[in-house]
Backbone atoms as SQL, in Angstrom:
CREATE TABLE atoms (id INTEGER PRIMARY KEY, chain TEXT, resi INTEGER, resn TEXT, atom TEXT, x REAL, y REAL, z REAL);
INSERT INTO atoms VALUES
  (1, 'A', 1, 'MET', 'N', -10.289, 10.368, 4.028),
  (2, 'A', 1, 'MET', 'CA', -9.272, 9.415, 3.615),
  (3, 'A', 1, 'MET', 'C', -8.740, 8.695, 4.844),
  (4, 'A', 2, 'SER', 'N', -8.250, 7.526, 4.620),
  (5, 'A', 2, 'SER', 'CA', -7.769, 6.694, 5.704),
  (6, 'A', 2, 'SER', 'C', -6.552, 7.294, 6.396),
  (7, 'A', 3, 'ASP', 'N', -6.519, 7.169, 7.706),
  (8, 'A', 3, 'ASP', 'CA', -5.353, 7.614, 8.472),
  (9, 'A', 3, 'ASP', 'C', -4.111, 6.794, 8.114),
  (10, 'A', 4, 'LEU', 'N', -4.310, 5.612, 7.542),
  (11, 'A', 4, 'LEU', 'CA', -3.174, 4.773, 7.183),
  (12, 'A', 4, 'LEU', 'C', -2.227, 5.478, 6.217),
  (13, 'A', 5, 'CYS', 'N', -2.755, 6.330, 5.377),
  (14, 'A', 5, 'CYS', 'CA', -1.920, 7.047, 4.402),
  (15, 'A', 5, 'CYS', 'C', -0.933, 7.993, 5.070),
  (16, 'A', 6, 'PHE', 'N', -1.153, 8.292, 6.323),
  (17, 'A', 6, 'PHE', 'CA', -0.295, 9.245, 7.028),
  (18, 'A', 6, 'PHE', 'C', 0.517, 8.591, 8.145),
  (19, 'A', 7, 'MET', 'N', 0.463, 7.271, 8.250),
  (20, 'A', 7, 'MET', 'CA', 1.229, 6.547, 9.271),
  (21, 'A', 7, 'MET', 'C', 2.675, 6.374, 8.835),
  (22, 'A', 8, 'PRO', 'N', 3.578, 6.325, 9.797),
  (23, 'A', 8, 'PRO', 'CA', 4.978, 6.024, 9.472),
  (24, 'A', 8, 'PRO', 'C', 5.104, 4.604, 8.909),
  (25, 'A', 9, 'ALA', 'N', 6.122, 4.403, 8.095),
  (26, 'A', 9, 'ALA', 'CA', 6.328, 3.111, 7.435),
  (27, 'A', 9, 'ALA', 'C', 6.443, 1.954, 8.425),
  (28, 'A', 10, 'HIS', 'N', 7.092, 2.173, 9.569),
  (29, 'A', 10, 'HIS', 'CA', 7.251, 1.063, 10.521),
  (30, 'A', 10, 'HIS', 'C', 5.899, 0.615, 11.087),
  (31, 'A', 11, 'GLN', 'N', 4.954, 1.533, 11.214),
  (32, 'A', 11, 'GLN', 'CA', 3.623, 1.156, 11.689),
  (33, 'A', 11, 'GLN', 'C', 2.842, 0.418, 10.597),
  (34, 'A', 12, 'LEU', 'N', 3.023, 0.846, 9.363),
  (35, 'A', 12, 'LEU', 'CA', 2.378, 0.139, 8.251),
  (36, 'A', 12, 'LEU', 'C', 2.929, -1.282, 8.136),
  (37, 'A', 13, 'LYS', 'N', 4.238, -1.424, 8.299),
  (38, 'A', 13, 'LYS', 'CA', 4.858, -2.752, 8.259),
  (39, 'A', 13, 'LYS', 'C', 4.259, -3.644, 9.335),
  (40, 'A', 14, 'SER', 'N', 4.098, -3.121, 10.522),
  (41, 'A', 14, 'SER', 'CA', 3.516, -3.886, 11.621),
  (42, 'A', 14, 'SER', 'C', 2.089, -4.314, 11.286),
  (43, 'A', 15, 'LYS', 'N', 1.313, -3.424, 10.718),
  (44, 'A', 15, 'LYS', 'CA', -0.062, -3.760, 10.343),
  (45, 'A', 15, 'LYS', 'C', -0.092, -4.844, 9.270),
  (46, 'A', 16, 'LEU', 'N', 0.856, -4.796, 8.332),
  (47, 'A', 16, 'LEU', 'CA', 0.941, -5.838, 7.310),
  (48, 'A', 16, 'LEU', 'C', 1.301, -7.184, 7.935),
  (49, 'A', 17, 'LEU', 'N', 2.298, -7.183, 8.810),
  (50, 'A', 17, 'LEU', 'CA', 2.747, -8.438, 9.421),
  (51, 'A', 17, 'LEU', 'C', 1.711, -9.033, 10.357),
  (52, 'A', 18, 'HIS', 'N', 0.906, -8.179, 10.998),
  (53, 'A', 18, 'HIS', 'CA', -0.149, -8.671, 11.880),
  (54, 'A', 18, 'HIS', 'C', -1.451, -8.944, 11.128),
  (55, 'A', 19, 'LYS', 'N', -1.390, -8.762, 9.806),
  (56, 'A', 19, 'LYS', 'CA', -2.539, -9.015, 8.931),
  (57, 'A', 19, 'LYS', 'C', -3.749, -8.148, 9.268),
  (58, 'A', 20, 'ASP', 'N', -3.476, -6.942, 9.768),
  (59, 'A', 20, 'ASP', 'CA', -4.552, -5.977, 9.987),
  (60, 'A', 20, 'ASP', 'C', -5.038, -5.428, 8.646),
  (61, 'A', 21, 'ILE', 'N', -4.145, -5.452, 7.659),
  (62, 'A', 21, 'ILE', 'CA', -4.459, -4.998, 6.307),
  (63, 'A', 21, 'ILE', 'C', -3.525, -5.740, 5.361),
  (64, 'A', 22, 'SER', 'N', -3.985, -5.989, 4.144),
  (65, 'A', 22, 'SER', 'CA', -3.121, -6.634, 3.162),
  (66, 'A', 22, 'SER', 'C', -2.365, -5.564, 2.377),
  (67, 'A', 23, 'ALA', 'N', -1.297, -5.985, 1.734),
  (68, 'A', 23, 'ALA', 'CA', -0.529, -5.060, 0.905),
  (69, 'A', 23, 'ALA', 'C', -1.390, -4.524, -0.237),
  (70, 'A', 24, 'SER', 'N', -2.244, -5.367, -0.781),
  (71, 'A', 24, 'SER', 'CA', -3.136, -4.947, -1.867),
  (72, 'A', 24, 'SER', 'C', -4.131, -3.897, -1.390),
  (73, 'A', 25, 'GLU', 'N', -4.678, -4.076, -0.198),
  (74, 'A', 25, 'GLU', 'CA', -5.609, -3.092, 0.356),
  (75, 'A', 25, 'GLU', 'C', -4.902, -1.767, 0.637),
  (76, 'A', 26, 'LEU', 'N', -3.697, -1.864, 1.170),
  (77, 'A', 26, 'LEU', 'CA', -2.923, -0.661, 1.469),
  (78, 'A', 26, 'LEU', 'C', -2.580, 0.093, 0.181),
  (79, 'A', 27, 'LEU', 'N', -2.204, -0.647, -0.845),
  (80, 'A', 27, 'LEU', 'CA', -1.925, -0.026, -2.132),
  (81, 'A', 27, 'LEU', 'C', -3.156, 0.706, -2.655),
  (82, 'A', 28, 'GLU', 'N', -4.319, 0.091, -2.549),
  (83, 'A', 28, 'GLU', 'CA', -5.553, 0.730, -3.015),
  (84, 'A', 28, 'GLU', 'C', -5.815, 2.046, -2.280),
  (85, 'A', 29, 'LEU', 'N', -5.545, 2.073, -0.992),
  (86, 'A', 29, 'LEU', 'CA', -5.717, 3.319, -0.231),
  (87, 'A', 29, 'LEU', 'C', -4.787, 4.411, -0.750),
  (88, 'A', 30, 'PHE', 'N', -3.531, 4.035, -1.022),
  (89, 'A', 30, 'PHE', 'CA', -2.585, 5.024, -1.529),
  (90, 'A', 30, 'PHE', 'C', -2.938, 5.452, -2.950),
  (91, 'A', 31, 'ILE', 'N', -3.430, 4.542, -3.766),
  (92, 'A', 31, 'ILE', 'CA', -3.859, 4.909, -5.123),
  (93, 'A', 31, 'ILE', 'C', -4.998, 5.919, -5.062),
  (94, 'A', 32, 'LYS', 'N', -5.936, 5.703, -4.160),
  (95, 'A', 32, 'LYS', 'CA', -7.039, 6.661, -3.997),
  (96, 'A', 32, 'LYS', 'C', -6.508, 8.027, -3.551),
  (97, 'A', 33, 'GLN', 'N', -5.564, 8.020, -2.625),
  (98, 'A', 33, 'GLN', 'CA', -4.975, 9.263, -2.137),
  (99, 'A', 33, 'GLN', 'C', -4.256, 9.993, -3.282),
  (100, 'A', 34, 'ILE', 'N', -3.519, 9.245, -4.070),
  (101, 'A', 34, 'ILE', 'CA', -2.803, 9.830, -5.202),
  (102, 'A', 34, 'ILE', 'C', -3.791, 10.411, -6.209),
  (103, 'A', 35, 'SER', 'N', -4.848, 9.660, -6.512),
  (104, 'A', 35, 'SER', 'CA', -5.808, 10.140, -7.509),
  (105, 'A', 35, 'SER', 'C', -6.547, 11.390, -7.034),
  (106, 'A', 36, 'LEU', 'N', -6.716, 11.540, -5.731),
  (107, 'A', 36, 'LEU', 'CA', -7.380, 12.731, -5.203),
  (108, 'A', 36, 'LEU', 'C', -6.515, 13.992, -5.288),
  (109, 'A', 37, 'HIS', 'N', -5.204, 13.838, -5.145),
  (110, 'A', 37, 'HIS', 'CA', -4.353, 15.007, -4.962),
  (111, 'A', 37, 'HIS', 'C', -3.265, 15.229, -6.011),
  (112, 'A', 38, 'ASN', 'N', -2.876, 14.200, -6.733),
  (113, 'A', 38, 'ASN', 'CA', -1.693, 14.358, -7.582),
  (114, 'A', 38, 'ASN', 'C', -1.905, 15.317, -8.749),
  (115, 'A', 39, 'GLN', 'N', -3.077, 15.369, -9.308),
  (116, 'A', 39, 'GLN', 'CA', -3.275, 16.274, -10.434),
  (117, 'A', 39, 'GLN', 'C', -3.032, 17.732, -10.021),
  (118, 'A', 40, 'ARG', 'N', -3.411, 18.043, -8.797),
  (119, 'A', 40, 'ARG', 'CA', -3.251, 19.420, -8.297),
  (120, 'A', 40, 'ARG', 'C', -1.811, 19.725, -7.904),
  (121, 'A', 41, 'ILE', 'N', -1.154, 18.784, -7.216),
  (122, 'A', 41, 'ILE', 'CA', 0.194, 19.070, -6.705),
  (123, 'A', 41, 'ILE', 'C', 1.310, 18.506, -7.578),
  (124, 'A', 42, 'ASN', 'N', 0.967, 17.585, -8.482),
  (125, 'A', 42, 'ASN', 'CA', 1.925, 17.013, -9.430),
  (126, 'A', 42, 'ASN', 'C', 3.173, 16.478, -8.731),
  (127, 'A', 43, 'ALA', 'N', 2.979, 15.721, -7.675),
  (128, 'A', 43, 'ALA', 'CA', 4.094, 15.172, -6.912),
  (129, 'A', 43, 'ALA', 'C', 4.695, 13.939, -7.583),
  (130, 'A', 44, 'LEU', 'N', 3.871, 13.188, -8.291),
  (131, 'A', 44, 'LEU', 'CA', 4.349, 11.975, -8.953),
  (132, 'A', 44, 'LEU', 'C', 4.323, 12.181, -10.463),
  (133, 'A', 45, 'VAL', 'N', 5.487, 12.035, -11.072),
  (134, 'A', 45, 'VAL', 'CA', 5.582, 12.215, -12.515),
  (135, 'A', 45, 'VAL', 'C', 5.258, 10.909, -13.226),
  (136, 'A', 46, 'THR', 'N', 5.777, 9.813, -12.706),
  (137, 'A', 46, 'THR', 'CA', 5.565, 8.492, -13.294),
  (138, 'A', 46, 'THR', 'C', 4.923, 7.594, -12.250),
  (139, 'A', 47, 'LEU', 'N', 3.896, 6.889, -12.664),
  (140, 'A', 47, 'LEU', 'CA', 3.176, 5.998, -11.754),
  (141, 'A', 47, 'LEU', 'C', 2.961, 4.670, -12.470),
  (142, 'A', 48, 'ASP', 'N', 3.587, 3.611, -11.976),
  (143, 'A', 48, 'ASP', 'CA', 3.467, 2.289, -12.584),
  (144, 'A', 48, 'ASP', 'C', 2.565, 1.429, -11.698),
  (145, 'A', 49, 'LEU', 'N', 1.268, 1.576, -11.893),
  (146, 'A', 49, 'LEU', 'CA', 0.301, 0.870, -11.054),
  (147, 'A', 49, 'LEU', 'C', 0.318, -0.634, -11.291),
  (148, 'A', 50, 'GLU', 'N', 0.619, -1.053, -12.511),
  (149, 'A', 50, 'GLU', 'CA', 0.688, -2.494, -12.795),
  (150, 'A', 50, 'GLU', 'C', 1.801, -3.150, -11.983),
  (151, 'A', 51, 'ALA', 'N', 2.965, -2.543, -11.966),
  (152, 'A', 51, 'ALA', 'CA', 4.087, -3.090, -11.198),
  (153, 'A', 51, 'ALA', 'C', 3.792, -3.027, -9.701),
  (154, 'A', 52, 'ALA', 'N', 3.192, -1.949, -9.252),
  (155, 'A', 52, 'ALA', 'CA', 2.855, -1.820, -7.832),
  (156, 'A', 52, 'ALA', 'C', 1.851, -2.890, -7.425),
  (157, 'A', 53, 'THR', 'N', 0.877, -3.155, -8.272),
  (158, 'A', 53, 'THR', 'CA', -0.135, -4.174, -7.979),
  (159, 'A', 53, 'THR', 'C', 0.494, -5.566, -7.945),
  (160, 'A', 54, 'ARG', 'N', 1.384, -5.850, -8.892),
  (161, 'A', 54, 'ARG', 'CA', 2.074, -7.155, -8.900),
  (162, 'A', 54, 'ARG', 'C', 2.905, -7.327, -7.630),
  (163, 'A', 55, 'THR', 'N', 3.602, -6.289, -7.235),
  (164, 'A', 55, 'THR', 'CA', 4.447, -6.355, -6.042),
  (165, 'A', 55, 'THR', 'C', 3.609, -6.551, -4.782),
  (166, 'A', 56, 'ALA', 'N', 2.496, -5.845, -4.667),
  (167, 'A', 56, 'ALA', 'CA', 1.608, -6.003, -3.507),
  (168, 'A', 56, 'ALA', 'C', 1.063, -7.426, -3.442),
  (169, 'A', 57, 'LYS', 'N', 0.686, -7.984, -4.583),
  (170, 'A', 57, 'LYS', 'CA', 0.166, -9.358, -4.617),
  (171, 'A', 57, 'LYS', 'C', 1.247, -10.343, -4.186),
  (172, 'A', 58, 'LYS', 'N', 2.479, -10.140, -4.666),
  (173, 'A', 58, 'LYS', 'CA', 3.587, -11.016, -4.268),
  (174, 'A', 58, 'LYS', 'C', 3.811, -10.954, -2.756),
  (175, 'A', 59, 'LEU', 'N', 3.743, -9.766, -2.184),
  (176, 'A', 59, 'LEU', 'CA', 3.921, -9.630, -0.739),
  (177, 'A', 59, 'LEU', 'C', 2.794, -10.333, 0.009),
  (178, 'A', 60, 'ASP', 'N', 1.563, -10.152, -0.445),
  (179, 'A', 60, 'ASP', 'CA', 0.439, -10.836, 0.193),
  (180, 'A', 60, 'ASP', 'C', 0.622, -12.351, 0.133),
  (181, 'A', 61, 'ASP', 'N', 1.037, -12.867, -1.024),
  (182, 'A', 61, 'ASP', 'CA', 1.274, -14.309, -1.171),
  (183, 'A', 61, 'ASP', 'C', 2.400, -14.775, -0.255),
  (184, 'A', 62, 'TYR', 'N', 3.467, -14.007, -0.170),
  (185, 'A', 62, 'TYR', 'CA', 4.594, -14.343, 0.689),
  (186, 'A', 62, 'TYR', 'C', 4.159, -14.420, 2.152),
  (187, 'A', 63, 'LEU', 'N', 3.390, -13.436, 2.587),
  (188, 'A', 63, 'LEU', 'CA', 2.947, -13.421, 3.992),
  (189, 'A', 63, 'LEU', 'C', 2.039, -14.610, 4.304),
  (190, 'A', 64, 'ILE', 'N', 1.269, -15.047, 3.316),
  (191, 'A', 64, 'ILE', 'CA', 0.404, -16.211, 3.510),
  (192, 'A', 64, 'ILE', 'C', 1.235, -17.490, 3.543),
  (193, 'A', 65, 'ILE', 'N', 2.146, -17.640, 2.577),
  (194, 'A', 65, 'ILE', 'CA', 2.947, -18.865, 2.472),
  (195, 'A', 65, 'ILE', 'C', 3.809, -19.055, 3.716),
  (196, 'A', 66, 'PHE', 'N', 4.452, -18.000, 4.159),
  (197, 'A', 66, 'PHE', 'CA', 5.372, -18.120, 5.289),
  (198, 'A', 66, 'PHE', 'C', 4.709, -17.777, 6.618),
  (199, 'A', 67, 'GLN', 'N', 3.420, -17.548, 6.589),
  (200, 'A', 67, 'GLN', 'CA', 2.605, -17.271, 7.780),
  (201, 'A', 67, 'GLN', 'C', 3.260, -16.238, 8.696),
  (202, 'A', 68, 'LEU', 'N', 3.707, -15.168, 8.084),
  (203, 'A', 68, 'LEU', 'CA', 4.309, -14.080, 8.860),
  (204, 'A', 68, 'LEU', 'C', 3.241, -13.144, 9.351);
């Protein structure tokens, strides 16, 4: 699994702002991590992937529009 799943949030933010990874790509990595482990550890009770995907897309669009 990607080391990104274990990075602190401030480092992930930096990678997003420097366009090293998109929010959508990062979300996909976390979804894969969740699907690998959540059934066993039951850490997440509710998972709204549709809302998470919409939010990631909005962030990607925002970063493109404002060239951040």
